[in-house]
Short mmCIF file of C-alpha atoms and ligand atoms in Angstrom, two decimals:
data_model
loop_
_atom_site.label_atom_id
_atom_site.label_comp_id
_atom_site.label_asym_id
_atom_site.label_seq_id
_atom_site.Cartn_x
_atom_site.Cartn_y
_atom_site.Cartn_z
CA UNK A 1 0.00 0.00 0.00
CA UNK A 2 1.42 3.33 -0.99
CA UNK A 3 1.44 6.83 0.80
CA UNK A 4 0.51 5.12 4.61
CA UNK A 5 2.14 8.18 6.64
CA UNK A 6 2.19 6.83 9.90
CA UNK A 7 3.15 9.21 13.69
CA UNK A 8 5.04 7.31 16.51
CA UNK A 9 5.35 8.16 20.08
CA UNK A 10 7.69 6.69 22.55
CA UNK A 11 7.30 7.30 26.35
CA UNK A 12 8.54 4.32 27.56
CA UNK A 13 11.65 5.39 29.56
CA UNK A 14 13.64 8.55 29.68
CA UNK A 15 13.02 10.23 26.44
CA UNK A 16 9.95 11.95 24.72
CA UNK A 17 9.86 11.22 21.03
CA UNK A 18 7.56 11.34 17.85
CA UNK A 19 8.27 10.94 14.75
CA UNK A 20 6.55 10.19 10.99
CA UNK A 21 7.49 7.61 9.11
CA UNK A 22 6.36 6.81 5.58
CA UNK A 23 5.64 3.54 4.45
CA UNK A 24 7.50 1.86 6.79
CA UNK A 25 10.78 2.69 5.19
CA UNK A 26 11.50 6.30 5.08
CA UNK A 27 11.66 8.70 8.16
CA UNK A 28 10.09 11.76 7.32
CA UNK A 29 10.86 13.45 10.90
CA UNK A 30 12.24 12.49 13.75
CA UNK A 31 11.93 14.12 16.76
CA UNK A 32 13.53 13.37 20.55
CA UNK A 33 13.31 15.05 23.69
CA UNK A 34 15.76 13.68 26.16
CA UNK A 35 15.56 13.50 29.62
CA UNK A 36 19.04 13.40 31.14
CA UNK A 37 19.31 16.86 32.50
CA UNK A 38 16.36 16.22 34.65
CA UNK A 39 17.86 12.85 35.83
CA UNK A 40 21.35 13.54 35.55
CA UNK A 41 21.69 14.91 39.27
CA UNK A 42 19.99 11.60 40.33
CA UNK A 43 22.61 9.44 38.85
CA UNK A 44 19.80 7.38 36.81
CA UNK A 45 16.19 7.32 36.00
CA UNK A 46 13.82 8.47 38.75
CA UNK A 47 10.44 7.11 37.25
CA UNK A 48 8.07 9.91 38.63
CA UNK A 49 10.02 12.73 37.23
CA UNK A 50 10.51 10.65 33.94
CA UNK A 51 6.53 10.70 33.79
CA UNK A 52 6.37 14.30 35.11
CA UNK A 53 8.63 15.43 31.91
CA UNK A 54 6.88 13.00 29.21
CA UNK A 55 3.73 15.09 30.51
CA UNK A 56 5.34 18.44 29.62
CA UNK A 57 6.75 17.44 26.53
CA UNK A 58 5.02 15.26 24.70
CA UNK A 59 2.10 17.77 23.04
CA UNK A 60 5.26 20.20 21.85
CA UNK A 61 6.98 17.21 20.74
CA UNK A 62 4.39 15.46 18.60
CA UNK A 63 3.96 19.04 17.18
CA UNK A 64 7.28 19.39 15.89
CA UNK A 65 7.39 16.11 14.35
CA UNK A 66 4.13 16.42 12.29
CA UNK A 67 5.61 20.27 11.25
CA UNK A 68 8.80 19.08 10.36
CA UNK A 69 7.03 16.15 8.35
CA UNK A 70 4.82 18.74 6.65
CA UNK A 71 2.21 16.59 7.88
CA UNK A 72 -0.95 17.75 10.16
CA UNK A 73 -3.09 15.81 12.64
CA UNK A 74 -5.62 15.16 9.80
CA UNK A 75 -3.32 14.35 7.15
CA UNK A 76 -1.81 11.51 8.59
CA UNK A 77 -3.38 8.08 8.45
CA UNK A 78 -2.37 6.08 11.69
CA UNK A 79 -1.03 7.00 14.97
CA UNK A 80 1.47 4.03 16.92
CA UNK A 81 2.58 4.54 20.70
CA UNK A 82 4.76 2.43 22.45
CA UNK A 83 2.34 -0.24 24.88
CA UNK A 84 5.73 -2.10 26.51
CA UNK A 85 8.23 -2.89 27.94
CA UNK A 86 9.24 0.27 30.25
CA UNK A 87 7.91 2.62 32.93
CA UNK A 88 4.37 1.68 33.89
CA UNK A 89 4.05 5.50 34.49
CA UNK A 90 6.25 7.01 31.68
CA UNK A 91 4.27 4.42 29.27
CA UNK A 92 0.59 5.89 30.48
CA UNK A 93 1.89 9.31 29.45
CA UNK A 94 2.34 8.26 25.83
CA UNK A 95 -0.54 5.86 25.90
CA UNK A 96 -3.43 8.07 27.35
CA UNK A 97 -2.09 10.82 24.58
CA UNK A 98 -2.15 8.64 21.54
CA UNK A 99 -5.41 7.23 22.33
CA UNK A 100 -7.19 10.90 23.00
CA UNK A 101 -5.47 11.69 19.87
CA UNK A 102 -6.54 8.88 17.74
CA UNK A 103 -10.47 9.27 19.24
CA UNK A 104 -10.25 12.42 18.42
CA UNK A 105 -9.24 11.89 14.85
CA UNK A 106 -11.41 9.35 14.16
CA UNK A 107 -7.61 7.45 13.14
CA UNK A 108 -6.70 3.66 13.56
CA UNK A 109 -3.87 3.09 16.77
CA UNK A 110 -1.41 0.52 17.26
CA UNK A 111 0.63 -0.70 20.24
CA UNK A 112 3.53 -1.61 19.70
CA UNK A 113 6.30 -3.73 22.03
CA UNK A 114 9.39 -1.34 22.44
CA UNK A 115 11.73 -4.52 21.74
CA UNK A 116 10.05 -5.15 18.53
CA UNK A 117 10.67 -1.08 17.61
CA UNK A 118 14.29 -1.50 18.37
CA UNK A 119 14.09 -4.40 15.99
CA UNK A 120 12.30 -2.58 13.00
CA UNK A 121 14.72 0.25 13.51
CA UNK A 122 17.06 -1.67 11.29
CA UNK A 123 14.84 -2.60 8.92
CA UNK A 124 13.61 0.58 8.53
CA UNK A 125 17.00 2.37 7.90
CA UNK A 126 18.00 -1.10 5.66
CA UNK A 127 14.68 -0.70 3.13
CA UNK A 128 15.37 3.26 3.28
CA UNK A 129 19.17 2.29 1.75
CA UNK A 130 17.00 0.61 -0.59
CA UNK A 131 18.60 -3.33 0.90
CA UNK A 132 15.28 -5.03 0.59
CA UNK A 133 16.65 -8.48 0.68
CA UNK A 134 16.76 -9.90 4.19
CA UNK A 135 17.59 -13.34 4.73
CA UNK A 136 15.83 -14.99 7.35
CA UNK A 137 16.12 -16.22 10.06
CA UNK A 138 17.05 -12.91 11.19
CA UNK A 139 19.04 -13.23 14.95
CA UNK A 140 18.56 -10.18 16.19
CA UNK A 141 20.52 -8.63 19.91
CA UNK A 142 18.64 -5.94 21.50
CA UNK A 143 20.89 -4.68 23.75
CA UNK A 144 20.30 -1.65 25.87
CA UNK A 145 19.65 -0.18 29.51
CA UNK A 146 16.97 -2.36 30.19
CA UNK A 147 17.06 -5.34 27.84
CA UNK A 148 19.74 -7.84 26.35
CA UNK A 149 17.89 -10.28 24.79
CA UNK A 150 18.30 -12.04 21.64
CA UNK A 151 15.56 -13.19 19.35
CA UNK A 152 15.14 -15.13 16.23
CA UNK A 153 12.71 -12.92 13.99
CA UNK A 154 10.71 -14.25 11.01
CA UNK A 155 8.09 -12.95 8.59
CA UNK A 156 5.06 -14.62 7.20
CA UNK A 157 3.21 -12.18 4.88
CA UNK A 158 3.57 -9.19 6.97
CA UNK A 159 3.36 -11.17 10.37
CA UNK A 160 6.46 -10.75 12.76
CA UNK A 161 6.90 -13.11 15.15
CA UNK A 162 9.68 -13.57 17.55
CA UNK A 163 11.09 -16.64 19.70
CA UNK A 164 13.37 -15.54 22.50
CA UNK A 165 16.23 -17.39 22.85
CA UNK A 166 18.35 -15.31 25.31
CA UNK A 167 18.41 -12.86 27.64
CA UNK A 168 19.87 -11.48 30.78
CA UNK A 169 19.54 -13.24 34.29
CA UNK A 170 20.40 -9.85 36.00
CA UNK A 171 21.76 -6.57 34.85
CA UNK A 172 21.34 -5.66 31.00
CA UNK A 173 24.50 -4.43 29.16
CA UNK A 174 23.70 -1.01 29.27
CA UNK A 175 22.60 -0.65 33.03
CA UNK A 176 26.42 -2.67 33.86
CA UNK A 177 27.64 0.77 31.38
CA UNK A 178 26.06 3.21 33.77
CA UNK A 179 26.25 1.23 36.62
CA UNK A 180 30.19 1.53 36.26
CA UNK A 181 30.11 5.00 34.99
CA UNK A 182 28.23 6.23 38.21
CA UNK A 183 30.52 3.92 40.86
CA UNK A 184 33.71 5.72 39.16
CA UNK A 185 31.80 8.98 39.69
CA UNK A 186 31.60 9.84 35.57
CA UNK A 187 27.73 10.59 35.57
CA UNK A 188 24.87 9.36 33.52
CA UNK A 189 24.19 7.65 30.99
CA UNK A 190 27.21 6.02 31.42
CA UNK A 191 27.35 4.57 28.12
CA UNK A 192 28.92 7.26 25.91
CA UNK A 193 31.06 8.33 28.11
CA UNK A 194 32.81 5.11 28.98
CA UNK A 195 32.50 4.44 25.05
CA UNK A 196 34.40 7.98 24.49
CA UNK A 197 37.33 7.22 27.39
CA UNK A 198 37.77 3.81 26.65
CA UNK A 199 40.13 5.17 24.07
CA UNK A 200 42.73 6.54 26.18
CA UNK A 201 42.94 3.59 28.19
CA UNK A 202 44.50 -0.21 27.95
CA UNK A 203 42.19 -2.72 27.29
CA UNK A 204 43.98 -5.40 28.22
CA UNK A 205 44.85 -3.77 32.03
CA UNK A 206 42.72 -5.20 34.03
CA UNK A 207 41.49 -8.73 33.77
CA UNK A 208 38.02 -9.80 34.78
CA UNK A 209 36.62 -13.22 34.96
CA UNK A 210 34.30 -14.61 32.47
CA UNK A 211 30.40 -14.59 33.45
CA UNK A 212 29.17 -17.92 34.49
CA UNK A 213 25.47 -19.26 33.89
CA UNK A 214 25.31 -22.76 36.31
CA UNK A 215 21.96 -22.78 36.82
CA UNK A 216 18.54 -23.34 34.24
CA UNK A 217 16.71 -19.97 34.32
CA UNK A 218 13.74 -20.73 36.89
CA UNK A 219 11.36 -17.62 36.03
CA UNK A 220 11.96 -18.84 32.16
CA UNK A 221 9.06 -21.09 30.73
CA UNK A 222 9.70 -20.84 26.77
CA UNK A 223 10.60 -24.74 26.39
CA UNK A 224 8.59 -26.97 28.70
CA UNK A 225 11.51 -29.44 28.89
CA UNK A 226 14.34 -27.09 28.89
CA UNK A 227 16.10 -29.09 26.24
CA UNK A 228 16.22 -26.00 23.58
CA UNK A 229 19.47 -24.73 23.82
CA UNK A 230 19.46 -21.14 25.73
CA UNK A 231 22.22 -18.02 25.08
CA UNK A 232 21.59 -15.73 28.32
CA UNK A 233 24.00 -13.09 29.41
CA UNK A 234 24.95 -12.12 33.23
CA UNK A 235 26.38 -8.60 33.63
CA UNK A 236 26.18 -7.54 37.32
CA UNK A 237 29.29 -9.87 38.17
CA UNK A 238 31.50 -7.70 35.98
CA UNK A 239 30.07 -4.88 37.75
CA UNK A 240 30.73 -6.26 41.40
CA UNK A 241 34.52 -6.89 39.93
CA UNK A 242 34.86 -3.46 39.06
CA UNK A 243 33.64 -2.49 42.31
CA UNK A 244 36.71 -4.91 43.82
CA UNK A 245 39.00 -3.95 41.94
CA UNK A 246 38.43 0.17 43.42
CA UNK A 247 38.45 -0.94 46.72
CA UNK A 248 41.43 -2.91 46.44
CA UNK A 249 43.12 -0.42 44.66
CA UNK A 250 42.07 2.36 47.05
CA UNK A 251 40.76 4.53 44.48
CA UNK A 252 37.52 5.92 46.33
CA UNK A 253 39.51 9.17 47.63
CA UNK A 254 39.83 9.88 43.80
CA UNK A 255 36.34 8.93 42.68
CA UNK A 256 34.48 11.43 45.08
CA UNK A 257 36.74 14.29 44.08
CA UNK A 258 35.84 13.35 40.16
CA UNK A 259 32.47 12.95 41.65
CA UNK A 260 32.73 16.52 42.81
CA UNK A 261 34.76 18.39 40.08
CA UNK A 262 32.52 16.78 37.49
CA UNK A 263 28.98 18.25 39.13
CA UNK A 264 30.47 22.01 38.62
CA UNK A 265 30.59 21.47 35.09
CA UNK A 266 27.58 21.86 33.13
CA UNK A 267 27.55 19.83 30.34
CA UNK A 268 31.07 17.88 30.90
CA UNK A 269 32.67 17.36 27.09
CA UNK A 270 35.66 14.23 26.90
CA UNK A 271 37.99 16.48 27.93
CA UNK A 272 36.65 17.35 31.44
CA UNK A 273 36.29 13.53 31.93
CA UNK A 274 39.83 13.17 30.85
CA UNK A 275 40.95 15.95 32.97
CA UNK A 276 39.93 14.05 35.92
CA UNK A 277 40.79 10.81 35.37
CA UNK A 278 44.60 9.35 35.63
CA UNK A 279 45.50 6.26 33.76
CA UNK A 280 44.37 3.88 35.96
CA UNK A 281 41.11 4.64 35.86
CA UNK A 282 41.19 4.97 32.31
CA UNK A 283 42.73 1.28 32.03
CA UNK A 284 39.65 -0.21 34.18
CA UNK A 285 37.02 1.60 31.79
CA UNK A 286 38.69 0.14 28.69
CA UNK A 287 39.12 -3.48 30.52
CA UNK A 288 35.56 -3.36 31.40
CA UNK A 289 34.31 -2.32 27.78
CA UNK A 290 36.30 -4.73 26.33
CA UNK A 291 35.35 -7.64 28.81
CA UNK A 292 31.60 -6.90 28.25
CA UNK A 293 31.65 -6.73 25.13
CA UNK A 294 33.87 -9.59 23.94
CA UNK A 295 31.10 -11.64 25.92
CA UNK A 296 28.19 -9.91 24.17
CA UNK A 297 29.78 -10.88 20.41
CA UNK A 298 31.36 -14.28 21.95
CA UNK A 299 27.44 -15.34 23.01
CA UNK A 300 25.71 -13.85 20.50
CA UNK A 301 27.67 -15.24 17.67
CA UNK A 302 27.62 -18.65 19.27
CA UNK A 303 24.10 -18.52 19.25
CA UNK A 304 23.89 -17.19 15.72
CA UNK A 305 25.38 -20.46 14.85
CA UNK A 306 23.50 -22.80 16.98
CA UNK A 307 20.30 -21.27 14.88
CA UNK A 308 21.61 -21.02 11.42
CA UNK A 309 21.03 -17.67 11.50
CA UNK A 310 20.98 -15.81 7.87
CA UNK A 311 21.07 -11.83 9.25
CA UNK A 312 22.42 -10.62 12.53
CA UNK A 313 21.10 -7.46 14.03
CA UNK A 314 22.33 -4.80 16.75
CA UNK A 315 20.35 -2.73 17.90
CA UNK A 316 19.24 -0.61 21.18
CA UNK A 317 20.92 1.68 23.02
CA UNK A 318 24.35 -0.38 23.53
CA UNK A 319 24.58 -0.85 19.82
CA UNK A 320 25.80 3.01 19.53
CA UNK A 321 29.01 1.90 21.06
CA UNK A 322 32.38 2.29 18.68
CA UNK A 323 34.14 -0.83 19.78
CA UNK A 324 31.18 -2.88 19.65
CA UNK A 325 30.23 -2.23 16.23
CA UNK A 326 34.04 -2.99 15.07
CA UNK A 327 34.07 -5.96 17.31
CA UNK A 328 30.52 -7.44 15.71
CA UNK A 329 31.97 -6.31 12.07
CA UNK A 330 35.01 -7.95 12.30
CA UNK A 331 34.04 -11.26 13.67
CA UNK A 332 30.69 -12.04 12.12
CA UNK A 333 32.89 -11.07 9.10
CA UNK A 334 35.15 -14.28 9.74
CA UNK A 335 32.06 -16.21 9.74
CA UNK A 336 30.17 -14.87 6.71
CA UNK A 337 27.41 -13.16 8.66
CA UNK A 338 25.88 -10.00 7.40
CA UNK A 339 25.46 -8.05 10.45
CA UNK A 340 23.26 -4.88 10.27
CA UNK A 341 23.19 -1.58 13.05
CA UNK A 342 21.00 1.25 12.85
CA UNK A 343 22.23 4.73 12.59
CA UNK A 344 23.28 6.00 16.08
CA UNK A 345 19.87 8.25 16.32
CA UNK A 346 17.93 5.50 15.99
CA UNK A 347 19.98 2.77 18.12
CA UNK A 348 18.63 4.59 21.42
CA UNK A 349 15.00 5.35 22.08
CA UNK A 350 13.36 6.87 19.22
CA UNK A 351 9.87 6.38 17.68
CA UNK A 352 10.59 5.93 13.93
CA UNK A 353 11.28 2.97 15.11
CA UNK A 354 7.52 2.92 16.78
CA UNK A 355 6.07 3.51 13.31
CA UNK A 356 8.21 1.49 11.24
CA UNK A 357 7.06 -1.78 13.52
CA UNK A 358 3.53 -0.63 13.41
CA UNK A 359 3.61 -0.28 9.45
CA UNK A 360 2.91 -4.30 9.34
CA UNK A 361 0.29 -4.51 11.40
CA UNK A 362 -1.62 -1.39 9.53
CA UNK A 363 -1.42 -3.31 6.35
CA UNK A 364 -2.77 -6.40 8.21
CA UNK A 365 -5.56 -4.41 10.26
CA UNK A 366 -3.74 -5.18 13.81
CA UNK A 367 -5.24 -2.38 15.60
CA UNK A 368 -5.40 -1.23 19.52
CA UNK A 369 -8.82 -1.66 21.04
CA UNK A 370 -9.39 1.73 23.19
CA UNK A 371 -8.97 -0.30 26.44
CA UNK A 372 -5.80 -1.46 25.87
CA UNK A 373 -3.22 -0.20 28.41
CA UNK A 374 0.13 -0.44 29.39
CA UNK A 375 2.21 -3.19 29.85
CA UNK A 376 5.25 -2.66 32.12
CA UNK A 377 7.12 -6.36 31.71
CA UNK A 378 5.51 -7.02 28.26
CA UNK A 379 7.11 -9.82 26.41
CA UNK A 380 7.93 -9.75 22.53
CA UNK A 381 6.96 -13.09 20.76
O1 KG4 B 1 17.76 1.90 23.93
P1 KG4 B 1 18.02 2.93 24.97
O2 KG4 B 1 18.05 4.38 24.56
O3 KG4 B 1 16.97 2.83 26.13
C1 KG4 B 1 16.49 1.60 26.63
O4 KG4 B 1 15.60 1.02 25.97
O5 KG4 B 1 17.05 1.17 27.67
O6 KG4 B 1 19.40 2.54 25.68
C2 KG4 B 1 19.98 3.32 26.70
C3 KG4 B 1 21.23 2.62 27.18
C4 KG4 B 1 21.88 3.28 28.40
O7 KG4 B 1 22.20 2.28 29.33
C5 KG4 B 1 23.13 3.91 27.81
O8 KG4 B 1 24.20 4.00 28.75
C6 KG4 B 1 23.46 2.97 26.68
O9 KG4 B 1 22.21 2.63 26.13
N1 KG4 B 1 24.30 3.58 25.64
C7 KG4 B 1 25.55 3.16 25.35
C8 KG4 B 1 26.04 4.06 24.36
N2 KG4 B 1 25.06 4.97 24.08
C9 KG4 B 1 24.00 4.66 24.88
N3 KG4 B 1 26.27 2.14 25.84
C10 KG4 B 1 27.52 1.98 25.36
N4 KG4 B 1 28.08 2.80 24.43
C11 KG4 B 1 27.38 3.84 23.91
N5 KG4 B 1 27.92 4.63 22.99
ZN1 ZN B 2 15.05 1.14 24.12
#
């Protein structure tokens, strides 16, 4: 079907964001409102205020994106909102919005699983390069502050469906990121800035020993039997080491006055990090980068395997990082697996995404009753 524009909104954590996308395969505009000044003092995402700042942005913010579109309320002809995973709170923001809006309009809604946006992300930015040709099965790592999970993805005539076949037992990649940012006293998100220092220091420093998985997962009940072979990731044990590793090496004196330098500057640029970190500290970001993320690609690759996977994908918040891109590139390259990323933008929360997931299910008629609501721990399948 040609000329679908449809506008997504994403409210699920700590950004604000609309966007239209046309056809499922070209963003029109893409608009995002983050959060991280308001949380930034907090050291991480305070729920209330997330859903306190969705409310003040999101009417501004779904007005930009339809203006930058040259689109209007009327003129588009769906509206998709983010139902799940995420903030129960945050969610309800974007929710209760869409669904006034789509009454109001007299316009067909769809809920869409945040997971499954992350997912479309790539396919969206892959059919906008004009790479139409997907082979299946598709593996695909979300990987971000709340989520590494890996799913094999398939489509039947504009059906998606999804079989989890990994995930993490404790801390996602991205929360072990700003988890370690926040106990060397670098600030939030942790992410980028550990991805931007990790270049001044040695990778191979500090050794940290491998994640273990011993037991079945008890809270998972995708295989009755538990004989399908499972890929899951554990992250807060490299956390806990780098934890260790500053006590043993007495470096909390140095953290707190980081910790304190850094909060006088307003909006700290790689060289105020650098300024007030020595070489140690610089070693134990790069060691922990490099740990986490040989894991990630080891697992993820191994499990690419076990499936005959066709098509790897990266994507979520994580997948932004510099040395994990290079480090998926190069060794899904040794084993002949085309490995796709999206664009920076669009690896963290977005909602082109939103409406490139929901395109499918407006061309199969897979709308949102008006009751529907949100769904805090919803599950992608
Ligand atoms: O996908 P996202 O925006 O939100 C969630 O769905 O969670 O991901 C946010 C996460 C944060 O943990 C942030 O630290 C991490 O992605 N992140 C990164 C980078 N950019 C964002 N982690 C490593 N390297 C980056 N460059
Ligand atoms: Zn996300």
């Amino acid at each position: 079907m040609a000329g679908v524009y449809i506008l997504g909104i994403e409210s699920s954590c700590d950004e604000t964001a609309a966007s239209v996308v046309y056809a499922g395969e070209r963003v029109v505009s893409n608009v995002v409102f983050s959060q991280i000044a308001a949380h930034q003092p907090y050291g991480g995402v305070v729920p209330e205020l997330a859903s306190r700042e969705h409310l003040k942005a999101i009417v501004p913010v779904v007005r930009k994106a339809l203006a930058d579109a040259g689109q209007t309320y009327q003129s588009i002809d769906a509206l998709a909102v983010t139902q799940g995973p995420g903030l129960a709170g945050a969610l309800l923001v974007g929710i209760g919005y869409a669904k006034a809006l789509a009454f109001a309009l007299d316009k067909p809604l769809i809920a869409v699983n945040h997971l499954e946006g992350h997912i479309h992300a790539v396919l969206l930015e892959e059919r906008q390069k004009n790479n139409r040709g997907m082979n299946f099965p598709v593996l695909a790592l979300v990987v971000s502050g709340g989520h590494t999970h890996l799913y094999l993805a398939e489509e039947r005539d504009q059906q998606w469906s999804y079989r989890n076949i990994g995930h993490t037992r404790d801390d996602a990649a991205g929360e072990a990121f700003d988890k370690v940012a926040k106990l060397l006293g670098l600030g939030y998100p942790g992410g980028p800035i550990i991805d931007n220092l990790s270049t001044h220091g040695d990778p191979a420093a500090v050794k940290f020993p491998p994640s273990q998985i011993k037991h079945r997962d008890r809270k998972d009940r995708s295989s009755k039997d538990g004989d399908e072979p499972r890929f899951d990731f554990s992250y807060s044990g490299i956390k806990t080491s780098v934890l260790r590793y500053v006590e043993t090496h007495d470096m909390q004196a140095s953290i707190d006055d980081r910790r304190k330098a850094l909060a006088g500057v307003e909006k700290p640029k790689l060289e105020d990090y650098l300024l007030h970190c020595d070489k140690q500290t610089l070693n134990l970001v790069a060691s922990f980068q490099r740990a986490l993320i040989g894991d990630l690609t080891t697992k993820t690759l191994a499990a690419a395997r076990a499936c005959n996977a066709a098509t790897l994908f990266v994507t979520g918040g994580v997948a932004a990082n510099n040395e994990l891109r290079q480090r998926f590139e190069q060794d899904a390259a040794m084993e002949g697996l085309p490995v796709y990323f999206p664009s920076r933008p669009l690896s963290t929360d977005n909602a082109a995404m939103i409406a490139a997931a929901a395109y499918p299910k407006f061309l199969t008629g897979d709308f949102a009753a008006m009751d529907f609501s949100a769904e805090a721990g919803m599950v992608l399948q």
